[in-house]
Amino acid sequence: QVQLVQSGAEVKKPGASVKVSCKASGYTFSTYGIHWVRQAPGQRLEWMGWINTGDNNREYSQKFRDRVTFNMDTSASTAYMALSSLRSEDSAVYYCARDLLNGIHDAFDIWGHGTEVTVSS
Amino acid sequence: DIVMTQSPDSLAVSLGERATINCKSSQSILYSSNKKNHLAWYQQKAGQPPKLLIYWASTRESGVPDRFSGSGSGTDFTLTISSLQAEDVAVYYCQQYYNTPHTFGQGTKLEIK
């Protein structure tokens, strides 16, 4: 079935970097873009950006632009999100999500299970 | 950024009764070229990722029960659950995908009365 499987939970120290993977299965990876969304405890969902898996074009939220990088490995049907200079406020569950109709201005129809990132000294 | 504001923050409804959740955007999210409202509704149960219920403000995602419906246009939107079931206990979020950054409402927690 169509699914996104994310990498496991991470614990990082302030100032470190984290890389989360998102492996797609059940569909052609390059047909639909991947969004990254995070959810800090008690906070609303927060969009971090999007990668077009067809042409590797990316759009980053202004809030994260200096610290986040999206990459992908089409042969492995996997998207990656790397976040640097971590601080305690970055402790959250990070989700990847597929766009519904292959465009940045789409709803998200398939979500990964989430990767919990904890930033603590 | 477009600010999405939901009301109420929490809601308790009896089984079989109607539940209504509102969402207001700080600017119109009706796209003139396709005449569609770029508004989605998601359901998030405890410990799970969000699940898409409604997109284009009123189109039900495949497999979503028809007791869920969406309405509204421009800046004001509503999610209605016509007859609440026990499995509908969750937090519900609206999202605009008209502009980047895509933004979400603060969530409405729905419980059984």
PDB file of C-alpha atoms in Angstrom:
ATOM      1  CA  GLN A   1       0.000   0.000   0.000  1.00  0.00           C
ATOM      2  CA  VAL A   2       1.039   3.631  -0.332  1.00  0.00           C
ATOM      3  CA  GLN A   3       3.094   4.658   2.677  1.00  0.00           C
ATOM      4  CA  LEU A   4       5.895   6.838   3.956  1.00  0.00           C
ATOM      5  CA  VAL A   5       8.210   5.270   6.503  1.00  0.00           C
ATOM      6  CA  GLN A   6      10.394   7.601   8.543  1.00  0.00           C
ATOM      7  CA  SER A   7      13.602   7.012  10.455  1.00  0.00           C
ATOM      8  CA  GLY A   8      13.632   6.519  14.199  1.00  0.00           C
ATOM      9  CA  ALA A   9      13.684   8.911  17.110  1.00  0.00           C
ATOM     10  CA  GLU A  10      16.763  11.057  17.679  1.00  0.00           C
ATOM     11  CA  VAL A  11      18.265  12.751  20.737  1.00  0.00           C
ATOM     12  CA  LYS A  12      20.647  15.593  19.982  1.00  0.00           C
ATOM     13  CA  LYS A  13      22.590  18.198  21.922  1.00  0.00           C
ATOM     14  CA  PRO A  14      22.080  21.915  21.295  1.00  0.00           C
ATOM     15  CA  GLY A  15      24.094  23.090  18.307  1.00  0.00           C
ATOM     16  CA  ALA A  16      24.095  19.668  16.660  1.00  0.00           C
ATOM     17  CA  SER A  17      22.389  18.633  13.418  1.00  0.00           C
ATOM     18  CA  VAL A  18      19.799  15.971  12.691  1.00  0.00           C
ATOM     19  CA  LYS A  19      18.854  14.161   9.499  1.00  0.00           C
ATOM     20  CA  VAL A  20      15.467  12.477   9.102  1.00  0.00           C
ATOM     21  CA  SER A  21      14.655  10.100   6.254  1.00  0.00           C
ATOM     22  CA  CYS A  22      11.306   9.380   4.627  1.00  0.00           C
ATOM     23  CA  LYS A  23      11.075   6.276   2.424  1.00  0.00           C
ATOM     24  CA  ALA A  24       8.145   6.078   0.018  1.00  0.00           C
ATOM     25  CA  SER A  25       6.567   2.870  -1.194  1.00  0.00           C
ATOM     26  CA  GLY A  26       3.515   1.823  -3.150  1.00  0.00           C
ATOM     27  CA  TYR A  27       3.739   4.587  -5.750  1.00  0.00           C
ATOM     28  CA  THR A  28       6.219   6.228  -8.130  1.00  0.00           C
ATOM     29  CA  PHE A  29       8.330   8.466  -5.900  1.00  0.00           C
ATOM     30  CA  SER A  30       8.999  11.154  -8.502  1.00  0.00           C
ATOM     31  CA  THR A  31       5.314  11.704  -9.233  1.00  0.00           C
ATOM     32  CA  TYR A  32       4.389  13.492  -6.003  1.00  0.00           C
ATOM     33  CA  GLY A  33       6.254  16.080  -3.978  1.00  0.00           C
ATOM     34  CA  ILE A  34       7.122  15.720  -0.317  1.00  0.00           C
ATOM     35  CA  HIS A  35       6.392  18.301   2.353  1.00  0.00           C
ATOM     36  CA  TRP A  36       8.011  18.475   5.771  1.00  0.00           C
ATOM     37  CA  VAL A  37       5.896  19.519   8.762  1.00  0.00           C
ATOM     38  CA  ARG A  38       6.769  19.612  12.435  1.00  0.00           C
ATOM     39  CA  GLN A  39       4.678  19.570  15.602  1.00  0.00           C
ATOM     40  CA  ALA A  40       6.170  20.739  18.866  1.00  0.00           C
ATOM     41  CA  PRO A  41       4.425  19.672  22.083  1.00  0.00           C
ATOM     42  CA  GLY A  42       1.180  21.585  22.475  1.00  0.00           C
ATOM     43  CA  GLN A  43       1.815  23.594  19.311  1.00  0.00           C
ATOM     44  CA  ARG A  44       0.093  23.732  15.976  1.00  0.00           C
ATOM     45  CA  LEU A  45       1.460  21.977  12.919  1.00  0.00           C
ATOM     46  CA  GLU A  46       4.218  23.986  11.254  1.00  0.00           C
ATOM     47  CA  TRP A  47       5.164  23.715   7.577  1.00  0.00           C
ATOM     48  CA  MET A  48       8.908  23.644   6.933  1.00  0.00           C
ATOM     49  CA  GLY A  49       8.989  23.345   3.174  1.00  0.00           C
ATOM     50  CA  TRP A  50       8.632  21.122   0.112  1.00  0.00           C
ATOM     51  CA  ILE A  51      10.730  19.234  -2.366  1.00  0.00           C
ATOM     52  CA  ASN A  52       9.598  18.479  -5.895  1.00  0.00           C
ATOM     53  CA  THR A  53      10.707  14.893  -6.325  1.00  0.00           C
ATOM     54  CA  GLY A  54      10.368  15.226 -10.104  1.00  0.00           C
ATOM     55  CA  ASP A  55      12.917  17.998 -10.642  1.00  0.00           C
ATOM     56  CA  ASN A  56      14.588  18.418  -7.210  1.00  0.00           C
ATOM     57  CA  ASN A  57      13.231  21.949  -6.874  1.00  0.00           C
ATOM     58  CA  ARG A  58      12.814  23.006  -3.233  1.00  0.00           C
ATOM     59  CA  GLU A  59      10.959  25.667  -1.373  1.00  0.00           C
ATOM     60  CA  TYR A  60      11.812  26.415   2.234  1.00  0.00           C
ATOM     61  CA  SER A  61       9.789  28.282   4.802  1.00  0.00           C
ATOM     62  CA  GLN A  62      11.475  31.582   5.575  1.00  0.00           C
ATOM     63  CA  LYS A  63      11.602  30.573   9.245  1.00  0.00           C
ATOM     64  CA  PHE A  64      13.877  27.607   8.576  1.00  0.00           C
ATOM     65  CA  ARG A  65      15.662  28.666   5.397  1.00  0.00           C
ATOM     66  CA  ASP A  66      19.034  29.243   7.064  1.00  0.00           C
ATOM     67  CA  ARG A  67      19.081  25.900   8.875  1.00  0.00           C
ATOM     68  CA  VAL A  68      17.179  23.305   6.860  1.00  0.00           C
ATOM     69  CA  THR A  69      18.124  21.295   3.776  1.00  0.00           C
ATOM     70  CA  PHE A  70      15.975  18.893   1.798  1.00  0.00           C
ATOM     71  CA  ASN A  71      17.511  16.176  -0.324  1.00  0.00           C
ATOM     72  CA  MET A  72      16.347  13.046  -2.026  1.00  0.00           C
ATOM     73  CA  ASP A  73      17.595   9.774  -3.492  1.00  0.00           C
ATOM     74  CA  THR A  74      15.260   8.817  -6.289  1.00  0.00           C
ATOM     75  CA  SER A  75      16.820   5.364  -6.678  1.00  0.00           C
ATOM     76  CA  ALA A  76      15.933   4.670  -3.029  1.00  0.00           C
ATOM     77  CA  SER A  77      12.561   6.491  -3.156  1.00  0.00           C
ATOM     78  CA  THR A  78      13.699   8.422  -0.105  1.00  0.00           C
ATOM     79  CA  ALA A  79      13.529  12.057   0.909  1.00  0.00           C
ATOM     80  CA  TYR A  80      15.703  13.582   3.606  1.00  0.00           C
ATOM     81  CA  MET A  81      15.380  16.596   5.885  1.00  0.00           C
ATOM     82  CA  ALA A  82      18.429  17.945   7.685  1.00  0.00           C
ATOM     83  CA  LEU A  83      18.152  20.614  10.369  1.00  0.00           C
ATOM     84  CA  SER A  84      21.268  22.248  11.812  1.00  0.00           C
ATOM     85  CA  SER A  85      22.145  24.410  14.818  1.00  0.00           C
ATOM     86  CA  LEU A  86      19.526  22.664  16.895  1.00  0.00           C
ATOM     87  CA  ARG A  87      18.065  24.370  19.959  1.00  0.00           C
ATOM     88  CA  SER A  88      15.613  23.188  22.567  1.00  0.00           C
ATOM     89  CA  GLU A  89      12.710  24.777  20.678  1.00  0.00           C
ATOM     90  CA  ASP A  90      13.368  22.348  17.823  1.00  0.00           C
ATOM     91  CA  SER A  91      12.227  19.430  19.981  1.00  0.00           C
ATOM     92  CA  ALA A  92       9.217  18.170  18.051  1.00  0.00           C
ATOM     93  CA  VAL A  93       7.775  15.373  15.971  1.00  0.00           C
ATOM     94  CA  TYR A  94       8.846  15.814  12.356  1.00  0.00           C
ATOM     95  CA  TYR A  95       6.559  14.509   9.620  1.00  0.00           C
ATOM     96  CA  CYS A  96       6.978  14.016   5.919  1.00  0.00           C
ATOM     97  CA  ALA A  97       3.801  14.155   3.869  1.00  0.00           C
ATOM     98  CA  ARG A  98       2.969  13.612   0.222  1.00  0.00           C
ATOM     99  CA  ASP A  99       1.149  16.211  -1.796  1.00  0.00           C
ATOM    100  CA  LEU A 100      -2.207  15.122  -3.108  1.00  0.00           C
ATOM    101  CA  LEU A 101      -2.021  16.163  -6.748  1.00  0.00           C
ATOM    102  CA  ASN A 102       1.688  16.756  -7.436  1.00  0.00           C
ATOM    103  CA  GLY A 103       2.074  20.411  -6.634  1.00  0.00           C
ATOM    104  CA  ILE A 104       3.213  22.648  -3.803  1.00  0.00           C
ATOM    105  CA  HIS A 105      -0.264  24.150  -3.505  1.00  0.00           C
ATOM    106  CA  ASP A 106      -1.914  20.878  -2.557  1.00  0.00           C
ATOM    107  CA  ALA A 107      -3.283  19.213   0.526  1.00  0.00           C
ATOM    108  CA  PHE A 108      -1.269  16.367   2.037  1.00  0.00           C
ATOM    109  CA  ASP A 109      -2.819  12.962   1.527  1.00  0.00           C
ATOM    110  CA  ILE A 110      -0.237  10.537   2.916  1.00  0.00           C
ATOM    111  CA  TRP A 111       1.768  11.209   6.079  1.00  0.00           C
ATOM    112  CA  GLY A 112       4.702   9.431   7.606  1.00  0.00           C
ATOM    113  CA  HIS A 113       4.365   8.186  11.166  1.00  0.00           C
ATOM    114  CA  GLY A 114       6.592  10.953  12.458  1.00  0.00           C
ATOM    115  CA  THR A 115      10.120  11.140  13.861  1.00  0.00           C
ATOM    116  CA  GLU A 116      10.546  12.509  17.355  1.00  0.00           C
ATOM    117  CA  VAL A 117      13.576  14.742  17.735  1.00  0.00           C
ATOM    118  CA  THR A 118      14.602  15.734  21.240  1.00  0.00           C
ATOM    119  CA  VAL A 119      17.166  18.474  21.760  1.00  0.00           C
ATOM    120  CA  SER A 120      18.642  18.401  25.230  1.00  0.00           C
ATOM    121  CA  SER A 121      21.967  19.005  26.888  1.00  0.00           C
TER     122      SER A 121
ATOM    123  CA  ASP B   1       1.827  34.694   6.433  1.00  0.00           C
ATOM    124  CA  ILE B   2      -1.847  33.728   6.366  1.00  0.00           C
ATOM    125  CA  VAL B   3      -3.142  33.189   9.893  1.00  0.00           C
ATOM    126  CA  MET B   4      -5.684  30.414  10.398  1.00  0.00           C
ATOM    127  CA  THR B   5      -7.924  30.706  13.452  1.00  0.00           C
ATOM    128  CA  GLN B   6     -10.221  27.912  14.557  1.00  0.00           C
ATOM    129  CA  SER B   7     -13.176  28.029  16.910  1.00  0.00           C
ATOM    130  CA  PRO B   8     -13.863  26.663  19.374  1.00  0.00           C
ATOM    131  CA  ASP B   9     -10.597  25.403  20.873  1.00  0.00           C
ATOM    132  CA  SER B  10     -12.464  22.438  22.334  1.00  0.00           C
ATOM    133  CA  LEU B  11     -15.875  20.929  21.874  1.00  0.00           C
ATOM    134  CA  ALA B  12     -17.876  18.224  23.660  1.00  0.00           C
ATOM    135  CA  VAL B  13     -20.747  16.660  21.737  1.00  0.00           C
ATOM    136  CA  SER B  14     -23.054  13.752  22.536  1.00  0.00           C
ATOM    137  CA  LEU B  15     -22.880  10.594  20.448  1.00  0.00           C
ATOM    138  CA  GLY B  16     -25.118  10.892  17.404  1.00  0.00           C
ATOM    139  CA  GLU B  17     -25.265  14.675  17.599  1.00  0.00           C
ATOM    140  CA  ARG B  18     -23.807  17.210  15.167  1.00  0.00           C
ATOM    141  CA  ALA B  19     -20.365  18.724  15.687  1.00  0.00           C
ATOM    142  CA  THR B  20     -19.345  21.954  13.959  1.00  0.00           C
ATOM    143  CA  ILE B  21     -15.857  23.416  13.806  1.00  0.00           C
ATOM    144  CA  ASN B  22     -15.078  26.795  12.275  1.00  0.00           C
ATOM    145  CA  CYS B  23     -11.941  28.083  10.610  1.00  0.00           C
ATOM    146  CA  LYS B  24     -11.181  31.619   9.518  1.00  0.00           C
ATOM    147  CA  SER B  25      -8.267  32.749   7.362  1.00  0.00           C
ATOM    148  CA  SER B  26      -6.693  36.201   7.622  1.00  0.00           C
ATOM    149  CA  GLN B  27      -7.097  36.664   3.883  1.00  0.00           C
ATOM    150  CA  SER B  28      -9.085  35.028   1.119  1.00  0.00           C
ATOM    151  CA  ILE B  29      -7.811  31.624   0.047  1.00  0.00           C
ATOM    152  CA  LEU B  30     -10.072  31.409  -2.989  1.00  0.00           C
ATOM    153  CA  TYR B  31      -7.790  31.102  -6.003  1.00  0.00           C
ATOM    154  CA  SER B  32      -9.293  33.073  -8.884  1.00  0.00           C
ATOM    155  CA  SER B  33      -7.799  30.994 -11.688  1.00  0.00           C
ATOM    156  CA  ASN B  34      -9.330  27.674 -10.608  1.00  0.00           C
ATOM    157  CA  LYS B  35     -12.202  29.016  -8.461  1.00  0.00           C
ATOM    158  CA  LYS B  36     -11.112  26.689  -5.662  1.00  0.00           C
ATOM    159  CA  ASN B  37     -10.629  27.389  -1.995  1.00  0.00           C
ATOM    160  CA  HIS B  38      -7.208  26.092  -0.952  1.00  0.00           C
ATOM    161  CA  LEU B  39      -8.401  24.745   2.384  1.00  0.00           C
ATOM    162  CA  ALA B  40      -8.012  21.296   3.901  1.00  0.00           C
ATOM    163  CA  TRP B  41      -9.222  19.625   7.098  1.00  0.00           C
ATOM    164  CA  TYR B  42      -7.257  16.987   8.978  1.00  0.00           C
ATOM    165  CA  GLN B  43      -8.081  14.669  11.857  1.00  0.00           C
ATOM    166  CA  GLN B  44      -5.335  13.751  14.311  1.00  0.00           C
ATOM    167  CA  LYS B  45      -5.876  11.041  16.882  1.00  0.00           C
ATOM    168  CA  ALA B  46      -3.573  10.681  19.856  1.00  0.00           C
ATOM    169  CA  GLY B  47      -0.154   9.356  18.892  1.00  0.00           C
ATOM    170  CA  GLN B  48      -0.937   9.330  15.166  1.00  0.00           C
ATOM    171  CA  PRO B  49      -0.089  11.569  12.235  1.00  0.00           C
ATOM    172  CA  PRO B  50      -2.792  13.814  10.800  1.00  0.00           C
ATOM    173  CA  LYS B  51      -5.235  12.236   8.362  1.00  0.00           C
ATOM    174  CA  LEU B  52      -6.657  14.162   5.421  1.00  0.00           C
ATOM    175  CA  LEU B  53     -10.447  14.434   5.562  1.00  0.00           C
ATOM    176  CA  ILE B  54     -11.418  17.264   3.209  1.00  0.00           C
ATOM    177  CA  TYR B  55      -9.603  19.271   0.529  1.00  0.00           C
ATOM    178  CA  TRP B  56     -10.647  22.150  -1.731  1.00  0.00           C
ATOM    179  CA  ALA B  57     -12.788  23.094   1.295  1.00  0.00           C
ATOM    180  CA  SER B  58     -15.521  20.594   0.464  1.00  0.00           C
ATOM    181  CA  THR B  59     -14.116  17.549  -1.374  1.00  0.00           C
ATOM    182  CA  ARG B  60     -14.106  14.479   0.819  1.00  0.00           C
ATOM    183  CA  GLU B  61     -10.965  12.352   0.609  1.00  0.00           C
ATOM    184  CA  SER B  62     -11.478   8.783  -0.575  1.00  0.00           C
ATOM    185  CA  GLY B  63     -12.549   6.482   2.260  1.00  0.00           C
ATOM    186  CA  VAL B  64     -13.683   9.257   4.590  1.00  0.00           C
ATOM    187  CA  PRO B  65     -17.194   8.618   5.956  1.00  0.00           C
ATOM    188  CA  ASP B  66     -19.898  10.830   4.504  1.00  0.00           C
ATOM    189  CA  ARG B  67     -20.824  12.135   7.951  1.00  0.00           C
ATOM    190  CA  PHE B  68     -17.827  14.477   7.467  1.00  0.00           C
ATOM    191  CA  SER B  69     -18.495  17.505   5.281  1.00  0.00           C
ATOM    192  CA  GLY B  70     -16.788  20.802   4.593  1.00  0.00           C
ATOM    193  CA  SER B  71     -18.227  24.116   3.499  1.00  0.00           C
ATOM    194  CA  GLY B  72     -17.380  27.784   3.152  1.00  0.00           C
ATOM    195  CA  SER B  73     -15.531  30.089   0.795  1.00  0.00           C
ATOM    196  CA  GLY B  74     -13.156  33.021   0.848  1.00  0.00           C
ATOM    197  CA  THR B  75     -12.152  33.384   4.484  1.00  0.00           C
ATOM    198  CA  ASP B  76     -14.743  31.409   6.463  1.00  0.00           C
ATOM    199  CA  PHE B  77     -14.980  27.643   6.534  1.00  0.00           C
ATOM    200  CA  THR B  78     -16.751  24.917   8.488  1.00  0.00           C
ATOM    201  CA  LEU B  79     -16.185  21.240   9.156  1.00  0.00           C
ATOM    202  CA  THR B  80     -19.353  19.395  10.134  1.00  0.00           C
ATOM    203  CA  ILE B  81     -19.677  15.909  11.546  1.00  0.00           C
ATOM    204  CA  SER B  82     -23.339  15.108  11.108  1.00  0.00           C
ATOM    205  CA  SER B  83     -23.641  12.316  13.660  1.00  0.00           C
ATOM    206  CA  LEU B  84     -20.741  11.978  16.066  1.00  0.00           C
ATOM    207  CA  GLN B  85     -19.259   8.525  16.536  1.00  0.00           C
ATOM    208  CA  ALA B  86     -16.930   7.425  19.328  1.00  0.00           C
ATOM    209  CA  GLU B  87     -14.060   7.018  16.844  1.00  0.00           C
ATOM    210  CA  ASP B  88     -14.289  10.708  15.890  1.00  0.00           C
ATOM    211  CA  VAL B  89     -12.626  11.796  19.144  1.00  0.00           C
ATOM    212  CA  ALA B  90      -9.545  13.645  17.903  1.00  0.00           C
ATOM    213  CA  VAL B  91      -8.019  17.042  17.285  1.00  0.00           C
ATOM    214  CA  TYR B  92      -9.090  18.648  14.017  1.00  0.00           C
ATOM    215  CA  TYR B  93      -6.943  21.114  12.066  1.00  0.00           C
ATOM    216  CA  CYS B  94      -7.672  23.342   9.114  1.00  0.00           C
ATOM    217  CA  GLN B  95      -4.847  24.221   6.720  1.00  0.00           C
ATOM    218  CA  GLN B  96      -4.469  26.726   3.916  1.00  0.00           C
ATOM    219  CA  TYR B  97      -2.327  25.767   0.944  1.00  0.00           C
ATOM    220  CA  TYR B  98      -3.005  28.945  -1.053  1.00  0.00           C
ATOM    221  CA  ASN B  99       0.314  30.554  -0.110  1.00  0.00           C
ATOM    222  CA  THR B 100       3.595  29.447   1.295  1.00  0.00           C
ATOM    223  CA  PRO B 101       4.252  28.990   4.079  1.00  0.00           C
ATOM    224  CA  HIS B 102       1.291  26.671   4.338  1.00  0.00           C
ATOM    225  CA  THR B 103      -0.297  27.377   7.689  1.00  0.00           C
ATOM    226  CA  PHE B 104      -2.529  25.469  10.058  1.00  0.00           C
ATOM    227  CA  GLY B 105      -5.123  26.427  12.617  1.00  0.00           C
ATOM    228  CA  GLN B 106      -4.387  25.888  16.286  1.00  0.00           C
ATOM    229  CA  GLY B 107      -6.591  22.800  16.399  1.00  0.00           C
ATOM    230  CA  THR B 108      -9.985  21.951  17.895  1.00  0.00           C
ATOM    231  CA  LYS B 109     -10.174  19.117  20.398  1.00  0.00           C
ATOM    232  CA  LEU B 110     -13.373  17.122  19.985  1.00  0.00           C
ATOM    233  CA  GLU B 111     -14.617  14.986  22.843  1.00  0.00           C
ATOM    234  CA  ILE B 112     -17.691  12.997  23.737  1.00  0.00           C
ATOM    235  CA  LYS B 113     -20.129  14.633  26.152  1.00  0.00           C
TER     236      LYS B 113
END
